[in-house]
């Protein structure tokens, strides 16, 4: 992969604006341009976006305090100041512009800018009146007089409910300004040892340009407007796959049922409470994804006649259940161009998404191999959810991975993140093999 910021260290400062969430997508796109990232956050920014989101994306600890020392004793913001090729502050609040204009080093971003000879790109975002205020304008002009690039905000609807100039500039405009700011400058500190430390377990961004759809969590099948049939899935495994894929540069659509863990903000999240909603979301994502990982625990049965009003206890209750659609099997049939009996009926999707299923079993895993063949998936991740340290709600998982080529790999007890990364290694290899195979004559998308 080569981008316009290949090998550059970009320090991304995020301050306490409602637009702070847009910095997540900006970080992802800077990484897709080949940049390494060190995120710096003001205290207020952390009320808008969690550092964990940036840490997952950048595989570096966020710096949020000018007093912070690195594990080796170096002063955090000075290391960033000395090694960053460019500092980008996006979004920049009115308060931050004022602090920087005055040279007031009371947050980690101003401290870094003051200590650095790197070019600085500032993208303000605020309410229209705030941006129009003479104090803010004078502060922005002051920053320009330091040689900083100010990427002016755009006009449109604002968080205040009003419309006006104050919206954070688009990621394209900010990245364009960053590329111009570093053009012709040598990389300041190419040696990894001089830069702020990266997570030793960081993976290469080998999934840039890949679109991965992941389902996570359980479904809730309504009995009446307030009651449902659910299951114990926490969504941890699917969310771990989504987070790992994002960290490796993929575009991720996370189709989330009921989950009890935070969702990665850089994913496109589609909420799907019931098996029917999940089916619809999966079938929509299928034709435009490179891989589909079905880690959700979808109900196998649902009440045939959900009541429209809340049932009274005195009425008693006998539920008639009907089977739900097997979403993975249906997605697989569409991907392979088969009808319900397995006969070719239409052209397969091309490129055909790599299909990964999960099978939560209790006891022996013999049924998993039959499931893999019946559903024609590329990989089936089987686990015994009754085993300690495995399955629902747990941080770890011991799985056996079965592949369409007949291989069966029992993996040791691993964190769900490690399971996710190993699984993505297999998915990446399958996508590469698929892309290297000769294309069939018929192309449907
Ligand atoms: C919901 C909400 C949204 C805000 N959005 C902005 C904004 O877009 N721009 C801005 O300058 N201040 C905004 N503020 C005010 C800043 O968060 C506040 O001035 C804070 O002190 C900024 O701190 P920082 O510059 O250290 O991040 C907002 C406050 C709230 C409560």
Short mmCIF file of C-alpha atoms and ligand atoms in Angstrom, two decimals:
data_model
loop_
_atom_site.label_atom_id
_atom_site.label_comp_id
_atom_site.label_asym_id
_atom_site.label_seq_id
_atom_site.Cartn_x
_atom_site.Cartn_y
_atom_site.Cartn_z
CA UNK A 1 0.00 0.00 0.00
CA UNK A 2 1.34 3.44 -0.69
CA UNK A 3 -0.33 6.71 0.17
CA UNK A 4 0.53 10.37 0.12
CA UNK A 5 1.61 10.26 3.78
CA UNK A 6 3.63 7.04 3.64
CA UNK A 7 6.09 6.85 6.55
CA UNK A 8 4.97 10.15 8.09
CA UNK A 9 4.10 10.50 11.76
CA UNK A 10 0.97 12.63 12.07
CA UNK A 11 0.07 14.00 15.51
CA UNK A 12 -3.71 14.40 15.54
CA UNK A 13 -5.00 16.80 18.21
CA UNK A 14 -8.68 16.41 19.08
CA UNK A 15 -10.48 19.03 21.20
CA UNK A 16 -13.91 19.24 22.84
CA UNK A 17 -16.21 19.97 19.92
CA UNK A 18 -19.37 18.13 18.98
CA UNK A 19 -17.46 17.31 15.78
CA UNK A 20 -14.86 15.27 17.73
CA UNK A 21 -16.44 12.05 16.41
CA UNK A 22 -15.44 13.10 12.90
CA UNK A 23 -11.80 12.87 13.99
CA UNK A 24 -12.24 9.09 14.12
CA UNK A 25 -12.94 8.91 10.38
CA UNK A 26 -10.17 11.45 9.77
CA UNK A 27 -7.73 9.22 11.68
CA UNK A 28 -8.78 6.21 9.63
CA UNK A 29 -8.30 8.09 6.38
CA UNK A 30 -4.92 9.51 7.42
CA UNK A 31 -3.86 5.93 8.21
CA UNK A 32 -5.15 4.82 4.81
CA UNK A 33 -2.81 7.44 3.30
CA UNK A 34 0.07 5.59 4.94
CA UNK A 35 0.51 7.81 8.01
CA UNK A 36 1.40 6.57 11.47
CA UNK A 37 -0.71 8.36 14.02
CA UNK A 38 -0.29 9.67 17.54
CA UNK A 39 -3.55 11.09 18.89
CA UNK A 40 -3.51 13.89 21.47
CA UNK A 41 -6.79 14.71 23.24
CA UNK A 42 -7.91 17.61 25.40
CA UNK A 43 -9.77 16.71 28.56
CA UNK A 44 -13.06 17.99 27.08
CA UNK A 45 -12.56 15.93 23.90
CA UNK A 46 -12.70 12.75 25.99
CA UNK A 47 -16.28 13.61 26.97
CA UNK A 48 -17.19 13.33 23.27
CA UNK A 49 -15.11 10.33 22.07
CA UNK A 50 -13.35 7.65 24.10
CA UNK A 51 -9.56 7.35 23.77
CA UNK A 52 -10.04 3.59 23.26
CA UNK A 53 -11.50 4.22 19.81
CA UNK A 54 -8.37 6.07 18.69
CA UNK A 55 -6.10 3.58 20.44
CA UNK A 56 -7.76 0.72 18.56
CA UNK A 57 -7.29 2.53 15.26
CA UNK A 58 -3.76 3.81 15.79
CA UNK A 59 -2.32 1.10 18.08
CA UNK A 60 -0.73 3.89 20.14
CA UNK A 61 -1.80 5.14 23.54
CA UNK A 62 -3.60 8.47 23.35
CA UNK A 63 -1.78 11.30 25.13
CA UNK A 64 -4.09 13.53 27.13
CA UNK A 65 -1.88 15.22 29.71
CA UNK A 66 1.09 17.55 29.21
CA UNK A 67 2.63 16.11 32.39
CA UNK A 68 2.65 12.57 30.97
CA UNK A 69 5.91 10.61 30.90
CA UNK A 70 6.43 7.61 28.63
CA UNK A 71 7.36 4.24 30.15
CA UNK A 72 11.02 4.94 29.33
CA UNK A 73 10.93 8.31 31.16
CA UNK A 74 10.82 10.54 28.08
CA UNK A 75 8.36 13.46 28.20
CA UNK A 76 5.39 12.44 26.06
CA UNK A 77 4.52 15.70 24.33
CA UNK A 78 8.19 16.54 23.68
CA UNK A 79 8.72 13.19 21.94
CA UNK A 80 5.71 13.92 19.73
CA UNK A 81 6.86 17.52 19.14
CA UNK A 82 10.32 16.30 18.05
CA UNK A 83 9.23 13.46 15.81
CA UNK A 84 5.86 14.40 14.24
CA UNK A 85 6.03 15.36 10.57
CA UNK A 86 2.89 17.43 10.97
CA UNK A 87 0.48 18.32 13.75
CA UNK A 88 -3.21 18.40 12.81
CA UNK A 89 -5.74 19.87 15.23
CA UNK A 90 -9.19 18.76 14.10
CA UNK A 91 -11.64 19.73 15.38
CA UNK A 92 -10.17 22.81 17.06
CA UNK A 93 -12.46 24.55 19.57
CA UNK A 94 -12.72 28.31 20.08
CA UNK A 95 -11.04 27.77 23.46
CA UNK A 96 -8.14 25.92 21.89
CA UNK A 97 -7.59 28.62 19.24
CA UNK A 98 -7.44 31.19 22.08
CA UNK A 99 -5.03 29.08 24.13
CA UNK A 100 -2.77 28.50 21.14
CA UNK A 101 -2.91 32.15 20.05
CA UNK A 102 -1.77 33.11 23.54
CA UNK A 103 0.86 30.34 23.70
CA UNK A 104 -0.76 28.92 26.81
CA UNK A 105 0.63 25.39 27.24
CA UNK A 106 -2.03 24.05 29.59
CA UNK A 107 -3.21 21.14 27.43
CA UNK A 108 -1.18 18.47 25.68
CA UNK A 109 -1.95 19.82 22.19
CA UNK A 110 -0.81 23.41 22.77
CA UNK A 111 2.22 22.09 24.68
CA UNK A 112 3.15 19.89 21.71
CA UNK A 113 2.67 22.69 19.16
CA UNK A 114 4.77 25.12 21.21
CA UNK A 115 7.59 22.58 21.51
CA UNK A 116 7.57 21.63 17.82
CA UNK A 117 9.08 22.82 14.58
CA UNK A 118 6.60 20.67 12.59
CA UNK A 119 4.00 22.34 10.37
CA UNK A 120 0.60 22.71 12.02
CA UNK A 121 -2.79 22.36 10.31
CA UNK A 122 -5.81 23.60 12.28
CA UNK A 123 -9.43 22.85 11.39
CA UNK A 124 -11.80 24.84 13.64
CA UNK A 125 -15.36 23.69 14.35
CA UNK A 126 -17.87 25.63 16.38
CA UNK A 127 -21.15 27.45 16.47
CA UNK A 128 -21.49 30.18 13.80
CA UNK A 129 -21.62 33.04 16.33
CA UNK A 130 -18.49 31.71 18.03
CA UNK A 131 -16.63 31.55 14.71
CA UNK A 132 -17.80 35.09 13.83
CA UNK A 133 -16.71 36.55 17.16
CA UNK A 134 -13.85 39.04 16.71
CA UNK A 135 -11.87 37.25 19.42
CA UNK A 136 -12.06 33.93 17.54
CA UNK A 137 -11.24 35.54 14.22
CA UNK A 138 -8.27 37.38 15.76
CA UNK A 139 -7.06 34.10 17.29
CA UNK A 140 -7.33 32.26 13.97
CA UNK A 141 -5.48 35.10 12.22
CA UNK A 142 -2.80 34.94 14.92
CA UNK A 143 -2.27 31.23 14.23
CA UNK A 144 -1.91 31.99 10.52
CA UNK A 145 0.73 34.58 11.40
CA UNK A 146 2.72 31.71 13.04
CA UNK A 147 2.65 29.93 9.67
CA UNK A 148 -0.12 27.52 10.72
CA UNK A 149 -2.59 26.45 8.02
CA UNK A 150 -6.17 27.17 9.07
CA UNK A 151 -8.66 25.02 7.14
CA UNK A 152 -11.73 27.24 7.35
CA UNK A 153 -14.97 25.70 8.59
CA UNK A 154 -17.81 25.09 6.19
CA UNK A 155 -21.40 26.28 6.18
CA UNK A 156 -24.35 24.03 6.94
CA UNK A 157 -26.53 22.84 9.84
CA UNK A 158 -24.78 23.14 13.23
CA UNK A 159 -25.19 21.21 16.48
CA UNK A 160 -26.88 24.26 18.03
CA UNK A 161 -29.79 23.69 15.66
CA UNK A 162 -28.87 26.81 13.72
CA UNK A 163 -27.33 26.95 10.31
CA UNK A 164 -24.20 28.90 9.51
CA UNK A 165 -20.44 28.74 9.05
CA UNK A 166 -18.79 26.59 11.70
CA UNK A 167 -18.93 22.95 10.54
CA UNK A 168 -15.64 21.10 10.56
CA UNK A 169 -14.09 21.07 7.06
CA UNK A 170 -14.40 17.78 5.18
CA UNK A 171 -11.78 15.07 5.73
CA UNK A 172 -10.70 15.55 2.08
CA UNK A 173 -9.93 19.24 2.63
CA UNK A 174 -8.07 18.58 5.86
CA UNK A 175 -6.00 15.75 4.34
CA UNK A 176 -5.23 17.89 1.31
CA UNK A 177 -3.89 20.60 3.64
CA UNK A 178 -1.80 18.00 5.51
CA UNK A 179 -0.32 16.64 2.27
CA UNK A 180 0.59 20.20 1.18
CA UNK A 181 2.07 20.99 4.62
CA UNK A 182 4.55 18.08 4.47
CA UNK A 183 5.30 18.25 0.73
CA UNK A 184 9.03 18.42 0.04
CA UNK A 185 9.99 17.93 3.70
CA UNK A 186 12.09 14.91 4.64
CA UNK A 187 10.58 12.47 7.17
CA UNK A 188 11.74 13.92 10.49
CA UNK A 189 12.30 10.77 12.53
CA UNK A 190 12.05 7.61 10.48
CA UNK A 191 13.54 5.42 13.26
CA UNK A 192 10.75 3.79 15.25
CA UNK A 193 12.78 4.05 18.48
CA UNK A 194 12.66 7.86 18.43
CA UNK A 195 8.92 8.04 17.86
CA UNK A 196 6.26 7.61 20.55
CA UNK A 197 6.05 3.86 21.24
CA UNK A 198 3.66 1.77 19.19
CA UNK A 199 1.81 -1.18 20.66
CA UNK A 200 4.18 -4.13 20.25
CA UNK A 201 1.31 -6.34 19.11
CA UNK A 202 0.26 -3.84 16.41
CA UNK A 203 -0.64 -5.46 13.10
CA UNK A 204 0.15 -4.27 9.62
CA UNK A 205 -2.72 -2.40 7.92
CA UNK A 206 -3.24 -5.36 5.58
CA UNK A 207 -6.99 -4.88 5.14
CA UNK A 208 -6.98 -1.37 3.67
CA UNK A 209 -9.53 -1.21 0.85
CA UNK A 210 -11.39 -4.32 2.13
CA UNK A 211 -15.04 -4.07 3.16
CA UNK A 212 -15.94 -6.39 5.97
CA UNK A 213 -19.42 -6.92 7.38
CA UNK A 214 -19.63 -8.38 10.88
CA UNK A 215 -22.69 -9.38 12.87
CA UNK A 216 -22.53 -9.28 16.66
CA UNK A 217 -24.73 -9.85 19.69
CA UNK A 218 -27.99 -11.60 20.27
CA UNK A 219 -31.42 -11.04 18.80
CA UNK A 220 -34.63 -10.28 20.69
CA UNK A 221 -37.76 -11.89 19.24
CA UNK A 222 -40.87 -10.10 20.47
CA UNK A 223 -43.54 -11.92 22.49
CA UNK A 224 -45.44 -8.67 23.03
CA UNK A 225 -44.35 -4.99 22.98
CA UNK A 226 -42.33 -5.36 26.20
CA UNK A 227 -41.18 -8.99 26.29
CA UNK A 228 -38.94 -10.99 24.04
CA UNK A 229 -37.05 -14.24 23.65
CA UNK A 230 -33.34 -13.50 23.76
CA UNK A 231 -30.03 -15.18 24.48
CA UNK A 232 -26.89 -14.66 26.50
CA UNK A 233 -24.65 -13.27 23.76
CA UNK A 234 -22.70 -10.16 24.86
CA UNK A 235 -21.51 -9.30 21.34
CA UNK A 236 -17.86 -9.36 22.52
CA UNK A 237 -16.60 -11.74 19.85
CA UNK A 238 -18.19 -9.89 16.91
CA UNK A 239 -17.11 -6.52 18.28
CA UNK A 240 -13.55 -7.87 18.67
CA UNK A 241 -13.57 -8.93 14.99
CA UNK A 242 -14.90 -5.49 13.96
CA UNK A 243 -12.28 -3.66 16.08
CA UNK A 244 -9.44 -5.84 14.78
CA UNK A 245 -10.54 -5.35 11.16
CA UNK A 246 -10.73 -1.57 11.67
CA UNK A 247 -7.26 -1.54 13.23
CA UNK A 248 -5.98 -3.32 10.12
CA UNK A 249 -7.51 -0.67 7.86
CA UNK A 250 -10.75 -2.32 6.71
CA UNK A 251 -14.03 -0.50 6.24
CA UNK A 252 -16.35 -2.24 8.64
CA UNK A 253 -20.13 -2.51 8.75
CA UNK A 254 -21.08 -3.80 12.17
CA UNK A 255 -24.58 -5.28 12.26
CA UNK A 256 -25.34 -5.22 15.95
CA UNK A 257 -28.13 -7.00 17.79
CA UNK A 258 -28.26 -6.71 21.59
CA UNK A 259 -24.70 -6.07 22.75
CA UNK A 260 -23.39 -5.26 26.21
CA UNK A 261 -19.98 -3.90 25.15
CA UNK A 262 -19.14 -0.52 23.56
CA UNK A 263 -19.17 -0.50 19.76
CA UNK A 264 -16.14 0.81 17.85
CA UNK A 265 -16.99 4.32 16.68
CA UNK A 266 -15.10 3.94 13.42
CA UNK A 267 -17.47 1.20 12.22
CA UNK A 268 -20.65 1.88 10.29
CA UNK A 269 -23.13 0.48 12.79
CA UNK A 270 -26.45 -0.96 11.66
CA UNK A 271 -28.77 -1.82 14.55
CA UNK A 272 -30.71 -5.03 14.08
CA UNK A 273 -32.78 -6.03 17.10
CA UNK A 274 -34.60 -9.05 15.64
CA UNK A 275 -33.55 -11.94 13.43
CA UNK A 276 -35.68 -10.43 10.64
CA UNK A 277 -33.88 -7.06 10.92
CA UNK A 278 -30.52 -8.85 10.99
CA UNK A 279 -31.42 -10.84 7.90
CA UNK A 280 -32.36 -7.63 6.05
CA UNK A 281 -29.12 -5.91 7.11
CA UNK A 282 -26.95 -8.88 6.12
CA UNK A 283 -28.59 -9.25 2.70
CA UNK A 284 -28.04 -5.53 2.09
CA UNK A 285 -24.37 -5.69 3.10
CA UNK A 286 -23.61 -8.97 1.29
CA UNK A 287 -23.26 -7.78 -2.33
CA UNK A 288 -20.89 -4.97 -1.36
CA UNK A 289 -18.60 -6.73 1.10
CA UNK A 290 -15.38 -8.67 0.63
CA UNK A 291 -16.06 -10.82 3.66
CA UNK A 292 -19.02 -11.53 5.92
CA UNK A 293 -18.31 -12.68 9.46
CA UNK A 294 -21.47 -13.88 11.21
CA UNK A 295 -20.62 -13.83 14.91
CA UNK A 296 -24.11 -12.91 16.12
CA UNK A 297 -26.20 -15.38 18.08
CA UNK A 298 -29.37 -15.23 16.02
CA UNK A 299 -32.49 -16.79 17.52
CA UNK A 300 -33.47 -20.08 15.88
CA UNK A 301 -37.12 -19.65 16.86
CA UNK A 302 -39.46 -16.72 17.30
CA UNK A 303 -43.05 -16.39 18.52
CA UNK A 304 -45.32 -17.05 15.56
CA UNK A 305 -47.94 -14.54 16.72
CA UNK A 306 -46.34 -11.67 18.70
CA UNK A 307 -49.07 -9.81 20.61
CA UNK A 308 -49.68 -6.19 19.69
CA UNK A 309 -50.52 -5.22 23.29
CA UNK A 310 -48.87 -6.17 26.53
CA UNK A 311 -50.11 -9.56 27.71
CA UNK A 312 -51.64 -9.74 31.18
CA UNK A 313 -50.37 -12.28 33.68
CA UNK A 314 -53.92 -13.48 34.31
CA UNK A 315 -54.29 -14.48 30.65
CA UNK A 316 -51.67 -17.24 31.03
CA UNK A 317 -49.37 -17.87 28.11
CA UNK A 318 -48.68 -20.64 25.65
CA UNK A 319 -46.22 -19.62 22.97
CA UNK A 320 -46.20 -21.08 19.51
CA UNK A 321 -42.74 -20.72 18.00
CA UNK A 322 -41.71 -20.80 14.36
CA UNK A 323 -38.18 -21.25 13.02
CA UNK A 324 -36.39 -18.11 11.86
CA UNK A 325 -34.56 -17.91 8.54
CA UNK A 326 -31.04 -19.33 8.63
CA UNK A 327 -29.33 -16.09 7.60
CA UNK A 328 -25.87 -17.54 6.99
CA UNK A 329 -27.29 -20.33 4.82
CA UNK A 330 -29.35 -17.82 2.82
CA UNK A 331 -26.41 -15.43 2.41
CA UNK A 332 -24.28 -18.35 1.26
CA UNK A 333 -26.88 -19.45 -1.30
CA UNK A 334 -27.02 -15.90 -2.72
CA UNK A 335 -23.23 -15.65 -2.78
CA UNK A 336 -22.98 -19.00 -4.60
CA UNK A 337 -25.98 -18.33 -6.86
CA UNK A 338 -27.96 -21.34 -5.59
CA UNK A 339 -31.63 -21.88 -4.86
CA UNK A 340 -33.06 -23.37 -1.67
CA UNK A 341 -32.40 -26.92 -2.93
CA UNK A 342 -28.78 -26.10 -3.74
CA UNK A 343 -29.26 -25.99 -7.55
CA UNK A 344 -27.61 -23.21 -9.55
CA UNK A 345 -30.27 -20.59 -10.22
CA UNK A 346 -28.49 -17.31 -10.78
CA UNK A 347 -24.95 -16.05 -11.24
CA UNK A 348 -22.83 -16.15 -8.10
CA UNK A 349 -21.68 -12.84 -6.64
CA UNK A 350 -18.37 -11.77 -8.04
CA UNK A 351 -16.09 -11.30 -6.29
CA UNK A 352 -17.71 -13.78 -3.96
CA UNK A 353 -17.56 -12.60 -0.33
CA UNK A 354 -15.55 -14.82 1.99
CA UNK A 355 -18.12 -16.33 4.38
CA UNK A 356 -17.36 -17.04 8.01
CA UNK A 357 -19.84 -18.60 10.41
CA UNK A 358 -19.70 -19.16 14.15
CA UNK A 359 -21.21 -22.23 15.75
CA UNK A 360 -21.82 -22.13 19.48
CA UNK A 361 -22.22 -25.73 20.62
CA UNK A 362 -22.41 -27.39 23.98
CA UNK A 363 -20.47 -30.63 24.27
CA UNK A 364 -18.82 -32.20 21.23
CA UNK A 365 -18.17 -30.21 18.06
CA UNK A 366 -19.06 -32.95 15.57
CA UNK A 367 -22.07 -31.08 14.26
CA UNK A 368 -19.84 -28.20 13.19
CA UNK A 369 -18.29 -30.05 10.22
CA UNK A 370 -21.73 -30.95 8.90
CA UNK A 371 -22.80 -27.33 9.32
CA UNK A 372 -19.78 -26.06 7.38
CA UNK A 373 -20.58 -28.30 4.42
CA UNK A 374 -24.34 -27.75 4.54
CA UNK A 375 -24.01 -23.97 4.62
CA UNK A 376 -21.11 -23.85 2.13
CA UNK A 377 -19.09 -21.38 4.19
CA UNK A 378 -15.35 -20.86 3.89
CA UNK A 379 -14.62 -20.96 7.60
CA UNK A 380 -16.62 -22.12 10.58
CA UNK A 381 -15.50 -21.10 14.04
CA UNK A 382 -16.86 -23.64 16.49
CA UNK A 383 -16.70 -23.31 20.22
CA UNK A 384 -18.05 -25.19 23.16
CA UNK A 385 -19.85 -22.45 25.07
CA UNK A 386 -20.20 -24.71 28.11
CA UNK A 387 -16.42 -24.84 28.56
CA UNK A 388 -14.98 -22.45 31.23
CA UNK A 389 -13.36 -19.35 29.64
CA UNK A 390 -15.21 -19.81 26.35
CA UNK A 391 -18.29 -18.39 24.74
CA UNK A 392 -20.92 -15.93 25.92
CA UNK A 393 -19.81 -12.98 28.04
CA UNK A 394 -16.26 -14.27 28.52
CA UNK A 395 -13.14 -12.24 27.58
CA UNK A 396 -11.49 -15.36 26.16
CA UNK A 397 -12.42 -18.08 23.76
CA UNK A 398 -11.17 -21.52 22.85
CA UNK A 399 -12.27 -22.28 19.32
CA UNK A 400 -11.78 -24.83 16.60
CA UNK A 401 -11.62 -23.45 13.09
CA UNK A 402 -12.91 -25.67 10.31
CA UNK A 403 -12.26 -24.72 6.69
CA UNK A 404 -13.91 -25.64 3.41
CA UNK A 405 -10.65 -27.36 2.39
CA UNK A 406 -11.27 -29.91 5.14
CA UNK A 407 -8.68 -28.59 7.59
CA UNK A 408 -9.57 -28.52 11.29
CA UNK A 409 -7.48 -26.33 13.61
CA UNK A 410 -8.04 -26.33 17.35
CA UNK A 411 -6.69 -23.04 18.73
CA UNK A 412 -5.55 -22.60 22.33
CA UNK A 413 -7.44 -20.46 24.84
CA UNK A 414 -6.95 -16.90 23.52
CA UNK A 415 -8.34 -13.44 24.15
CA UNK A 416 -11.25 -12.69 21.84
CA UNK A 417 -9.09 -10.03 20.18
CA UNK A 418 -6.41 -12.64 19.41
CA UNK A 419 -9.05 -15.00 18.05
CA UNK A 420 -10.29 -12.09 15.89
CA UNK A 421 -6.82 -11.30 14.52
CA UNK A 422 -6.00 -14.95 13.77
CA UNK A 423 -9.36 -15.33 12.08
CA UNK A 424 -8.74 -12.20 9.99
CA UNK A 425 -5.36 -13.67 8.95
CA UNK A 426 -7.30 -16.61 7.50
CA UNK A 427 -9.91 -14.33 5.91
CA UNK A 428 -7.18 -12.12 4.39
CA UNK A 429 -5.50 -15.19 2.87
CA UNK A 430 -8.83 -16.40 1.43
CA UNK A 431 -9.55 -12.97 -0.07
CA UNK A 432 -6.09 -12.91 -1.66
CA UNK A 433 -6.51 -16.42 -3.08
CA UNK A 434 -9.93 -15.46 -4.43
CA UNK A 435 -8.54 -12.30 -6.08
CA UNK A 436 -5.64 -14.24 -7.60
CA UNK A 437 -7.98 -16.86 -9.12
CA UNK A 438 -9.00 -16.32 -12.76
CA UNK A 439 -12.24 -14.31 -13.04
CA UNK A 440 -15.24 -16.17 -14.40
CA UNK A 441 -16.72 -14.69 -17.57
CA UNK A 442 -19.93 -13.57 -15.89
CA UNK A 443 -19.60 -10.56 -13.62
CA UNK A 444 -22.63 -9.48 -11.66
CA UNK A 445 -21.34 -6.36 -9.89
C1 LIG B 1 -22.41 19.47 23.44
C2 LIG B 1 -21.31 20.47 23.34
C3 LIG B 1 -20.76 20.75 22.12
C4 LIG B 1 -19.73 21.68 21.99
N1 LIG B 1 -19.22 21.92 20.76
C5 LIG B 1 -18.27 22.86 20.63
C6 LIG B 1 -17.74 23.16 19.35
O1 LIG B 1 -18.14 22.57 18.33
N2 LIG B 1 -16.77 24.09 19.25
C7 LIG B 1 -16.29 24.77 20.35
O2 LIG B 1 -15.45 25.64 20.18
N3 LIG B 1 -16.76 24.49 21.58
C8 LIG B 1 -17.72 23.56 21.75
N4 LIG B 1 -18.21 23.26 23.01
C9 LIG B 1 -17.62 23.94 24.17
C10 LIG B 1 -16.27 23.30 24.53
O3 LIG B 1 -16.44 21.90 24.80
C11 LIG B 1 -15.66 23.98 25.76
O4 LIG B 1 -15.33 25.32 25.40
C12 LIG B 1 -14.44 23.26 26.28
O5 LIG B 1 -13.92 24.01 27.36
C13 LIG B 1 -13.38 23.11 25.21
O6 LIG B 1 -12.23 22.51 25.78
P1 LIG B 1 -10.95 22.09 24.90
O7 LIG B 1 -10.68 23.20 23.95
O8 LIG B 1 -9.87 21.93 25.91
O9 LIG B 1 -11.28 20.82 24.24
C14 LIG B 1 -19.24 22.35 23.15
C15 LIG B 1 -19.78 22.04 24.40
C16 LIG B 1 -20.81 21.13 24.49
C17 LIG B 1 -21.36 20.83 25.85
#
